[in-house]
GROMACS .gro file of C-alpha atoms in nm:
model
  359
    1UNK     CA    1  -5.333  -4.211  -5.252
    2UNK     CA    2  -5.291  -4.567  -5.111
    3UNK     CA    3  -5.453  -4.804  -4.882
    4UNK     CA    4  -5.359  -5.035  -4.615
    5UNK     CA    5  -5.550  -5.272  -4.411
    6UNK     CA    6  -5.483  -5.239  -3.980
    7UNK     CA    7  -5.593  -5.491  -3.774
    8UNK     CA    8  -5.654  -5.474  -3.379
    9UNK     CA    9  -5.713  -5.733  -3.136
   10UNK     CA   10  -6.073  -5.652  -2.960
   11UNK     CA   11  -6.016  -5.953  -2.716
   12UNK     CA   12  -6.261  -6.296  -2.667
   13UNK     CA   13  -6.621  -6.324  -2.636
   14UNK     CA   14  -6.831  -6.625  -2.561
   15UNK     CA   15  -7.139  -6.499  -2.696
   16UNK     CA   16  -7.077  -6.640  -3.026
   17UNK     CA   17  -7.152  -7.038  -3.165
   18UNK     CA   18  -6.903  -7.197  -3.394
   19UNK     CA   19  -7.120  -7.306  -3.661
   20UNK     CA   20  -6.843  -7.596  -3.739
   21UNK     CA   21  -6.744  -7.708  -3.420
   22UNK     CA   22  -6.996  -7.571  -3.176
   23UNK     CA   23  -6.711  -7.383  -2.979
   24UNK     CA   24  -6.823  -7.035  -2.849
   25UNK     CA   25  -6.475  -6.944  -2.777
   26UNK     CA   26  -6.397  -6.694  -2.995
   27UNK     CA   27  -6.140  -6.408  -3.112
   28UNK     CA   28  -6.260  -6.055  -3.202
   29UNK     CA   29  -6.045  -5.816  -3.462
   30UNK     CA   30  -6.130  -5.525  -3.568
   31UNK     CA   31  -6.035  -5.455  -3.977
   32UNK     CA   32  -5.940  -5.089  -4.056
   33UNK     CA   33  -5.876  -4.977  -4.414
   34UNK     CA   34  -5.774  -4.660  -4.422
   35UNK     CA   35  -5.640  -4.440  -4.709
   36UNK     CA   36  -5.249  -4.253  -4.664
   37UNK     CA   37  -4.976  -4.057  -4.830
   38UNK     CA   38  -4.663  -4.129  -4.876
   39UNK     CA   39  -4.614  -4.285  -4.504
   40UNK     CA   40  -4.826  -4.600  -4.473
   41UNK     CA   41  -4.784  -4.580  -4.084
   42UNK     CA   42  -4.964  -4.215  -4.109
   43UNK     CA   43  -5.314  -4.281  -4.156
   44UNK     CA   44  -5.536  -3.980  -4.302
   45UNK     CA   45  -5.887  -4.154  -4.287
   46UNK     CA   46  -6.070  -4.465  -4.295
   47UNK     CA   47  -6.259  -4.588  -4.583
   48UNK     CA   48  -6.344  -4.927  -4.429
   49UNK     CA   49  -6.399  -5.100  -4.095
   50UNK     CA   50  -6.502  -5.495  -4.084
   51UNK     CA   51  -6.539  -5.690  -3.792
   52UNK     CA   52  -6.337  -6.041  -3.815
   53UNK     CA   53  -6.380  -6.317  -3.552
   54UNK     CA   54  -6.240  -6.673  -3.539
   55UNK     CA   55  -6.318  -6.983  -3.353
   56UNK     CA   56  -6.048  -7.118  -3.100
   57UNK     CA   57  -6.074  -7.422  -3.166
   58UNK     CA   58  -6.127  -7.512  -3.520
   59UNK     CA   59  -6.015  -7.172  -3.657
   60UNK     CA   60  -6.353  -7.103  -3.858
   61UNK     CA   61  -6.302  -6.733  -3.975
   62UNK     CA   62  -6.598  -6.517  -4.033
   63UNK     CA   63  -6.656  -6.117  -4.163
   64UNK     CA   64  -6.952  -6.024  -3.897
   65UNK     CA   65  -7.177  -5.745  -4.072
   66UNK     CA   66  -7.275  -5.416  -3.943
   67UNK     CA   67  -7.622  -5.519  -3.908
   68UNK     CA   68  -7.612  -5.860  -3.769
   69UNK     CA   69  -7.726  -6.002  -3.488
   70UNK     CA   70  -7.395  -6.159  -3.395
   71UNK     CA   71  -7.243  -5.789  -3.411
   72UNK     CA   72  -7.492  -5.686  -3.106
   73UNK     CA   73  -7.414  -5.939  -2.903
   74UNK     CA   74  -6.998  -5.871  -2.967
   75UNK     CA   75  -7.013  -5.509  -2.892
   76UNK     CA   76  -7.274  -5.551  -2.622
   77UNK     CA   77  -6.964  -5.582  -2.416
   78UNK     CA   78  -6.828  -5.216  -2.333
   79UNK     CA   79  -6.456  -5.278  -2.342
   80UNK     CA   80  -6.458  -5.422  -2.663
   81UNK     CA   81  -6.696  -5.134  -2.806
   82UNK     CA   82  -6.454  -4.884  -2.611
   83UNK     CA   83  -6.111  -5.046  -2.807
   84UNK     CA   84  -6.303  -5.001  -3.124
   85UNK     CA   85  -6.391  -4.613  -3.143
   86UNK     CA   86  -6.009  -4.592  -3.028
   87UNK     CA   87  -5.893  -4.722  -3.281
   88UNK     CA   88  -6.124  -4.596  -3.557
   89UNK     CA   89  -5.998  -4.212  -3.381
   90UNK     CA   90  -5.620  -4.362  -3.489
   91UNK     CA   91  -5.685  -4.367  -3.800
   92UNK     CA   92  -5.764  -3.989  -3.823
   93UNK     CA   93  -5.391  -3.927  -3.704
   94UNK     CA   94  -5.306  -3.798  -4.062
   95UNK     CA   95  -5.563  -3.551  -4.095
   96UNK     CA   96  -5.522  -3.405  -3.719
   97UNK     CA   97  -5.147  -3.369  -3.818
   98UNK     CA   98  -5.225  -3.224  -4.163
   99UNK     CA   99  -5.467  -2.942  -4.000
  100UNK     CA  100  -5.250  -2.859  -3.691
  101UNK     CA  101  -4.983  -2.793  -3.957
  102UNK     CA  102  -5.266  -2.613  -4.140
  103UNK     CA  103  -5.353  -2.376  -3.845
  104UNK     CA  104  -4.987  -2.315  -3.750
  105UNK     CA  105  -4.927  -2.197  -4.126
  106UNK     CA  106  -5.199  -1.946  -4.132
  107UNK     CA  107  -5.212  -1.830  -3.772
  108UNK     CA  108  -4.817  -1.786  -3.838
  109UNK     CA  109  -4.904  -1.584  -4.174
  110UNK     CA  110  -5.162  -1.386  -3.983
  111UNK     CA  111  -4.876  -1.276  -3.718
  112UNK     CA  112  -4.674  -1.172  -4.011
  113UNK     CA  113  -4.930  -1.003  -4.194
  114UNK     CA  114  -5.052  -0.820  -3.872
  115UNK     CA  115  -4.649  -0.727  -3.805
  116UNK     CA  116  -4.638  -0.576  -4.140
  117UNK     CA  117  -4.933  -0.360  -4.124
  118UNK     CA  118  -4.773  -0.213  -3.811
  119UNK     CA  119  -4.521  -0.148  -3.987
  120UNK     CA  120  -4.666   0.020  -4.276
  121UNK     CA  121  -4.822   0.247  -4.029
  122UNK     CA  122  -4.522   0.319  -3.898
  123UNK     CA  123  -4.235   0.269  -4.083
  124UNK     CA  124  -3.892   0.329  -4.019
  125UNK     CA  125  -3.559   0.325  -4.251
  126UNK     CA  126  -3.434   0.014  -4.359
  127UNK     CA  127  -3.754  -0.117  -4.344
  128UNK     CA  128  -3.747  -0.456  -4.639
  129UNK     CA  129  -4.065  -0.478  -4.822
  130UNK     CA  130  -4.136  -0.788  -5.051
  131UNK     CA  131  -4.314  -0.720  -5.347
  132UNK     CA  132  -4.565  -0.934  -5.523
  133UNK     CA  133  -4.518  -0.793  -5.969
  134UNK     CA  134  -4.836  -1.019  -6.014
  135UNK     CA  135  -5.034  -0.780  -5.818
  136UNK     CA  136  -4.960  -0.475  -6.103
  137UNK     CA  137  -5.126  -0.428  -6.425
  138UNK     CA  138  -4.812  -0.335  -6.627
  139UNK     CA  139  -4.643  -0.525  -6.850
  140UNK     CA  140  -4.348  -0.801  -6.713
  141UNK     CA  141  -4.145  -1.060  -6.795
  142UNK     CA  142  -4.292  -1.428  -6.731
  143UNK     CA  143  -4.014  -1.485  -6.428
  144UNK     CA  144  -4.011  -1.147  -6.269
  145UNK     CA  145  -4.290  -1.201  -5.986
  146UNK     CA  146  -4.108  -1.105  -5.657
  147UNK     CA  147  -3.854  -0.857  -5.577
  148UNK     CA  148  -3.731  -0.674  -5.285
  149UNK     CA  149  -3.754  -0.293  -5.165
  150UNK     CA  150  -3.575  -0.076  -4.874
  151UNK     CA  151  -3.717   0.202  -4.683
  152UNK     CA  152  -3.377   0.494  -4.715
  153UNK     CA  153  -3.552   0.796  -4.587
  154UNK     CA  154  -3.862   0.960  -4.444
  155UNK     CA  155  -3.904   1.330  -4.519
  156UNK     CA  156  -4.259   1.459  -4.332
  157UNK     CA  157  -4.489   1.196  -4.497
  158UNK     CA  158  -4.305   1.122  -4.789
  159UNK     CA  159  -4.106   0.755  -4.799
  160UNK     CA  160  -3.855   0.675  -4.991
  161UNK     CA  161  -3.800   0.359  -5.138
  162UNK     CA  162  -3.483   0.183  -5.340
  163UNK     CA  163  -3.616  -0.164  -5.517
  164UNK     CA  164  -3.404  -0.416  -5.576
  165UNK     CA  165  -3.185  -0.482  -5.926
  166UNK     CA  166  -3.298  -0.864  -5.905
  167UNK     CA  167  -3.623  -0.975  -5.993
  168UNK     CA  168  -3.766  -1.396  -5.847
  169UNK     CA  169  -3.953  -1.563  -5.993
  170UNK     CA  170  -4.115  -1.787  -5.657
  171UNK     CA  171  -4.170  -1.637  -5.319
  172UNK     CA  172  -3.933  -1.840  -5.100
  173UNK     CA  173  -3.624  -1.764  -5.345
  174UNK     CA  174  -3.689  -1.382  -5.251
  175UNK     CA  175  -3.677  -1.513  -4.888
  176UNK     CA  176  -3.400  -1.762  -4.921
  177UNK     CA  177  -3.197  -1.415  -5.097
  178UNK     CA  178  -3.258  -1.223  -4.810
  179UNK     CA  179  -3.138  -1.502  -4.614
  180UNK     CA  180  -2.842  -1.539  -4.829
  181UNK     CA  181  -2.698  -1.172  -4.812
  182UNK     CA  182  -2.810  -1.079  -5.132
  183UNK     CA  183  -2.886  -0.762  -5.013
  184UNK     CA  184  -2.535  -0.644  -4.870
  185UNK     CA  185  -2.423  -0.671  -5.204
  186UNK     CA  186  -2.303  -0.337  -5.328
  187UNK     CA  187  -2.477  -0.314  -5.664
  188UNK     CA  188  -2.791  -0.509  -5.536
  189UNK     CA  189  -3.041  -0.192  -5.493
  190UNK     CA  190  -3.100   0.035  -5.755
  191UNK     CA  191  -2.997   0.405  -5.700
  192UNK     CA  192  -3.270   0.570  -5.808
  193UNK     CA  193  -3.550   0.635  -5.556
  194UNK     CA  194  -3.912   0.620  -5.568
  195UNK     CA  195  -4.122   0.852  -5.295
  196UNK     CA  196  -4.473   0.681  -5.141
  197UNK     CA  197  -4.716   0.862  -4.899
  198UNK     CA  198  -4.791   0.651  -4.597
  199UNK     CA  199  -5.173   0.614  -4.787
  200UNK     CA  200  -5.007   0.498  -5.100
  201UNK     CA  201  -4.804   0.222  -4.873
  202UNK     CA  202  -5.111   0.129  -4.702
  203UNK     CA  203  -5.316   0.101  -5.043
  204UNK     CA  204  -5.043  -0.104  -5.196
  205UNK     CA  205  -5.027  -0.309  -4.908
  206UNK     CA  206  -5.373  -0.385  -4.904
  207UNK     CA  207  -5.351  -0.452  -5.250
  208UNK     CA  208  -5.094  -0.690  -5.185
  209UNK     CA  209  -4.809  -0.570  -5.379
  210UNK     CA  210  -4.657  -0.538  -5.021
  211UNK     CA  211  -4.723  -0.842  -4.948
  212UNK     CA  212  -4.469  -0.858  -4.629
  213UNK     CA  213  -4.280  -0.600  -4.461
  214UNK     CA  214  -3.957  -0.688  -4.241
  215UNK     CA  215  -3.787  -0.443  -3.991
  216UNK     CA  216  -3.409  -0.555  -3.980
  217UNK     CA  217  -3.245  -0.526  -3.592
  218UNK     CA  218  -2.918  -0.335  -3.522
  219UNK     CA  219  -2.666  -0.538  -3.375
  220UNK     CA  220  -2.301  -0.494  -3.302
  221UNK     CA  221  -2.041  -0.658  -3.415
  222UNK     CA  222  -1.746  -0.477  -3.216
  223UNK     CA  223  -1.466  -0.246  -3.294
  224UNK     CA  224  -1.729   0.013  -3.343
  225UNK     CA  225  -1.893  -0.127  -3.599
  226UNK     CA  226  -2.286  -0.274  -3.630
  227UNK     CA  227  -2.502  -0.451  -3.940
  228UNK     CA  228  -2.897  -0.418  -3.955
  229UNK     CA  229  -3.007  -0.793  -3.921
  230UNK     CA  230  -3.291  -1.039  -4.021
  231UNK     CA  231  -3.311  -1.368  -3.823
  232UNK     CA  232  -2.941  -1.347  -3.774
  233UNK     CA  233  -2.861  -1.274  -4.086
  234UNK     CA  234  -2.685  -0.974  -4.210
  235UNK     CA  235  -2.833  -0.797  -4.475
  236UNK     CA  236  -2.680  -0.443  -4.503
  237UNK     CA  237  -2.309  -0.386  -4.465
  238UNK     CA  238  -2.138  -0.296  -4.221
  239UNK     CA  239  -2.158   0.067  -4.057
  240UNK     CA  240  -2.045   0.291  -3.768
  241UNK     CA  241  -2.226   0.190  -3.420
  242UNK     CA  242  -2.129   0.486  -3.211
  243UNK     CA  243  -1.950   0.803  -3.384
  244UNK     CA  244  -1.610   0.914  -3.217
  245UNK     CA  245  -1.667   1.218  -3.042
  246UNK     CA  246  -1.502   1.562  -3.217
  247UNK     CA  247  -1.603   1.853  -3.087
  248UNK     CA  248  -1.808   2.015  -3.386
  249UNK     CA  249  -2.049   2.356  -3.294
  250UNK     CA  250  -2.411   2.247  -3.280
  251UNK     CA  251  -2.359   1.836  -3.250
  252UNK     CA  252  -2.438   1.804  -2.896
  253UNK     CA  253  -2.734   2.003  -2.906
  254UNK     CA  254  -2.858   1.814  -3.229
  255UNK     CA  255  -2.763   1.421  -3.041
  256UNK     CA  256  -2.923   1.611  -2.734
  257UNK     CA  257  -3.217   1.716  -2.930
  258UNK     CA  258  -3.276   1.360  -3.111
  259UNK     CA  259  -3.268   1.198  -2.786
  260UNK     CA  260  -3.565   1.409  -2.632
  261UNK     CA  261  -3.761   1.310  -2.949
  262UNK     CA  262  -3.673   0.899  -2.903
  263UNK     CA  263  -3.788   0.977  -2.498
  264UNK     CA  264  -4.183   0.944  -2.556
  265UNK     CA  265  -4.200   0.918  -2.218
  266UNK     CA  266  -4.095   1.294  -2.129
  267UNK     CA  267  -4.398   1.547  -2.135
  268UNK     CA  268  -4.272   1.814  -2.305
  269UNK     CA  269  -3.989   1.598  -2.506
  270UNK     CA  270  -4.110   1.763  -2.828
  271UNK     CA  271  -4.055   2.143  -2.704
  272UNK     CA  272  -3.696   2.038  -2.589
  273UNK     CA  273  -3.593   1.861  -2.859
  274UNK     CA  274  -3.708   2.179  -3.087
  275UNK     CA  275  -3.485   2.433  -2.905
  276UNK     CA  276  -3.192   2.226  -2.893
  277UNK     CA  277  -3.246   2.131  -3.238
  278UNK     CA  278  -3.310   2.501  -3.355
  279UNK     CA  279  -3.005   2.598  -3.114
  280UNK     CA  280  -2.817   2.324  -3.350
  281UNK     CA  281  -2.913   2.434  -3.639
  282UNK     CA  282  -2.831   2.829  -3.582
  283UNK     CA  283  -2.470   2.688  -3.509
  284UNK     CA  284  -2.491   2.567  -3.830
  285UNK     CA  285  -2.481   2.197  -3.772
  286UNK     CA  286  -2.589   2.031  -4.101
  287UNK     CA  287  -2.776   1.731  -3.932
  288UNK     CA  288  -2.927   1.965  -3.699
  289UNK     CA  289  -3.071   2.173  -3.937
  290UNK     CA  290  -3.233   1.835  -4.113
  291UNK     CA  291  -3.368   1.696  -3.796
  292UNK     CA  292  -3.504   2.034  -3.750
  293UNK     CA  293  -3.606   2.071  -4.079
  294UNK     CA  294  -3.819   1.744  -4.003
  295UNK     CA  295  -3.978   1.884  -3.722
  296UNK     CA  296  -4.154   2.129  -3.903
  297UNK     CA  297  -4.256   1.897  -4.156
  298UNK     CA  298  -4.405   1.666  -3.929
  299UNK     CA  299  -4.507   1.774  -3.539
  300UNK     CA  300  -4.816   1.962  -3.543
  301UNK     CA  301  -4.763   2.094  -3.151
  302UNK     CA  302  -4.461   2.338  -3.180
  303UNK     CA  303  -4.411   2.695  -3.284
  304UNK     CA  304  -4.407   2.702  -3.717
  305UNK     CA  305  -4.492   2.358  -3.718
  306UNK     CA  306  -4.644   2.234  -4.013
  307UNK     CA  307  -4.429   2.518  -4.217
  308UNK     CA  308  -4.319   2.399  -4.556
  309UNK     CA  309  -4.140   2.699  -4.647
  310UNK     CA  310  -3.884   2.681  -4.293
  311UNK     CA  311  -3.816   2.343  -4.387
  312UNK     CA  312  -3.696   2.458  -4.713
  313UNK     CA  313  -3.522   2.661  -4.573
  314UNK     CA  314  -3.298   2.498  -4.355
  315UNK     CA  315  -3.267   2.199  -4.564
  316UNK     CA  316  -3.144   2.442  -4.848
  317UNK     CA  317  -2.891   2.563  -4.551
  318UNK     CA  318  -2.778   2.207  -4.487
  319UNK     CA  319  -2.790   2.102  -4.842
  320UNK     CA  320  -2.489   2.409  -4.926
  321UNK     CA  321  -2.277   2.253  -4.672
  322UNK     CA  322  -2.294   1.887  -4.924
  323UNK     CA  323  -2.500   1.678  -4.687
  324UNK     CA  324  -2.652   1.433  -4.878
  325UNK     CA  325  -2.979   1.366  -4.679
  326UNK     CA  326  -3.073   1.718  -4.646
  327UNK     CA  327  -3.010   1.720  -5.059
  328UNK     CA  328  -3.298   1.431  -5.073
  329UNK     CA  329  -3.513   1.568  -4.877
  330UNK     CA  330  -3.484   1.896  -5.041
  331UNK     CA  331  -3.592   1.721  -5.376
  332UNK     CA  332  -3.874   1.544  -5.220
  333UNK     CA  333  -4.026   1.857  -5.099
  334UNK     CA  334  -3.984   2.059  -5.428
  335UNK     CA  335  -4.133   1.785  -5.579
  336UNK     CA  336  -4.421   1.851  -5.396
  337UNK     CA  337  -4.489   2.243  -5.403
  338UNK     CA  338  -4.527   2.357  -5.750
  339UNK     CA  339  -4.365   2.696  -5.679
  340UNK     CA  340  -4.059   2.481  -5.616
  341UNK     CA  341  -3.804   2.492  -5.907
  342UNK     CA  342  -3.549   2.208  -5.877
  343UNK     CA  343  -3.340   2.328  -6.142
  344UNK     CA  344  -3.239   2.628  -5.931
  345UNK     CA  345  -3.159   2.436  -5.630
  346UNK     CA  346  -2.880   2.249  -5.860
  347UNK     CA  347  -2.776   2.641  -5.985
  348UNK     CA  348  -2.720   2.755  -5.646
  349UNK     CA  349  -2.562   2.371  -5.534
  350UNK     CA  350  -2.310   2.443  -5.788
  351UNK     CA  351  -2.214   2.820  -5.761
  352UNK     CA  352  -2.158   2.721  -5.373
  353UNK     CA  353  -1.928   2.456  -5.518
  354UNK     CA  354  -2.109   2.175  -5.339
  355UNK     CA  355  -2.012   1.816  -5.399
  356UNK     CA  356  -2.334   1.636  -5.416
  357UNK     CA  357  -2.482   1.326  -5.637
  358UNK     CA  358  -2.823   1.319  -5.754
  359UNK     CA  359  -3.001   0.976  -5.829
   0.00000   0.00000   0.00000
């Protein structure tokens, strides 16, 4: 920290005698030292004020004490008291700039932290969540403090997660990767996948090993093709925006069916998007029999709803015909029911001769 002098003109006042000459001509300055950083010409606070005046006409200087009577009779006179406390307030300029900058930081990392917990509560896929390694009791490498995780599916409450191959080792290099398209890179999440209940997501978030959660935007990028963004910035690779339409048994009713469930608005939107989906499904429409598979899992309102066993079912149904979500989900729900042998859901993958990968 450093300090500079300022020095202000407070104007003339008569009410002063020369003790040289006799003169009571005099000119007023106000002395400021005040303390900065960096930028002498942005002052953070005053450590100092003196009063200075000077005779006209034989140029007698003199430092006028606070508790003088010749200080009275100077700032006796309002304008010159006024000029004074204005420019003592200058010399706070630093330290108003220093907490505005302060309050835009944290009322800016309040909006983020309050976006994130919405969408912990509610997540979607492709949701990025930045994770704080400090926050966990294990054992790490020095370096590895940051890294990044992506939100691939949602089966009922289960969420599942891919993290990151790369590990940071300071907060804004995990942001400046993001902002980098680190992320479309092919090999940059890990295959495996790691299932959270929304309570564990809320407890790790609270423990701050979420520390920030990001939900990229869809945008298109023509010839049929779209990319999830994050401030403008691509971070998954490219994919299809809108499918080309083939006429396949049970795909209308399933696109009909998803679109009743996106149309909150509708009063019965649920029931409707549960016949068309079962109506799907029956067809034998592998998606449809997932989305359907879904609502069982998760609407508490329609007929079997809640019905672990009918979700099984039809995601073993979709799962036979090689889709690969329906194959994830099926492993995150036998993961969860004891009953639930995984090994022969792979037997009965294979004798159907099912191409399939497992993570």
């Amino acid at each position: 920290m450093d300090y500079r002098e300022s020095i202000v003109s407070l104007g003339i006042t008569d009410k002063l005698l020369c003790p040289c000459c006799g003169s009571q001509q005099h000119r007023v300055n106000s002395v400021i030292t005040y303390s900065f950083y960096f930028f002498e010409y942005l002052p953070i606070f005053p450590v100092k004020r003196d009063t200075r005046v000077e005779c006209l006409q034989c140029q007698n200087r003199a430092e006028v004490t606070n508790n003088t009577s010749d200080r009275k009779l100077i700032f006796s006179d309002f304008s010159l008291a006024f000029f004074n406390k204005l420019r003592l307030l200058s010399t706070f300029t630093g330290s108003i700039i220093i907490i505005l900058l302060l309050s835009y930081y944290f009322s800016e990392e309040q909006k983020k932290h309050r976006q994130s917990q919405a969408y912990i509560e509610a997540p979607k896929i492709n949701d990025f969540y930045y994770l704080d390694y400090r926050e966990t009791s294990g054992d790490r490498r020095p370096q590895h403090k940051y890294r990044l995780a992506k939100i691939v599916d949602i089966t009922g409450g289960t969420v599942s997660l891919t993290y990151g191959n790369y590990f940071y080792s300071l907060k804004h290099s995990l942001s400046n990767g993001v902002s980098f398209g680190h992320s479309t890179n092919v090999h940059y999440f890990e295959k495996q996948r790691h299932n959270f209940s929304y309570a564990e997501l809320d407890s790790l978030f609270e423990q701050g090993f979420i520390y920030r959660v990001v939900r990229p935007e869809l945008f298109s990028i023509g010839r049929n093709r779209a990319v999830y963004m994050i401030d403008g910035i691509a971070v998954t690779n490219t994919t299809v925006d809108k499918e080309e339409w083939h006429y396949i048994p049970g795909k209308r009713e399933n696109t009909q069916g998803v679109a009743f469930l996106k149309a909150s608005y509708i009063q019965d939107g649920i029931e409707q998007a549960f016949n068309l989906l079962k109506q799907s499904a029956e067809l034998g429409y592998a998606p449809g029999q997932t989305n359907l598979a879904e609502l069982y899992l998760t609407f508490t309102d329609i007929e079997g709803s809640g019905d672990v066993e009918k979700a099984a079912q039809w995601l073993f149904q979709a799962a036979l015909q090689g889709y690969q979500p329906a194959i994830e989900k099926y492993r995150v729900i036998c993961q969860l029911e004891e009953a639930c042998h995984i090994e022969d859901f792979y037997q009965a993958l294979n004798e159907a001769g099912t191409n399939y990968q497992i993570h």
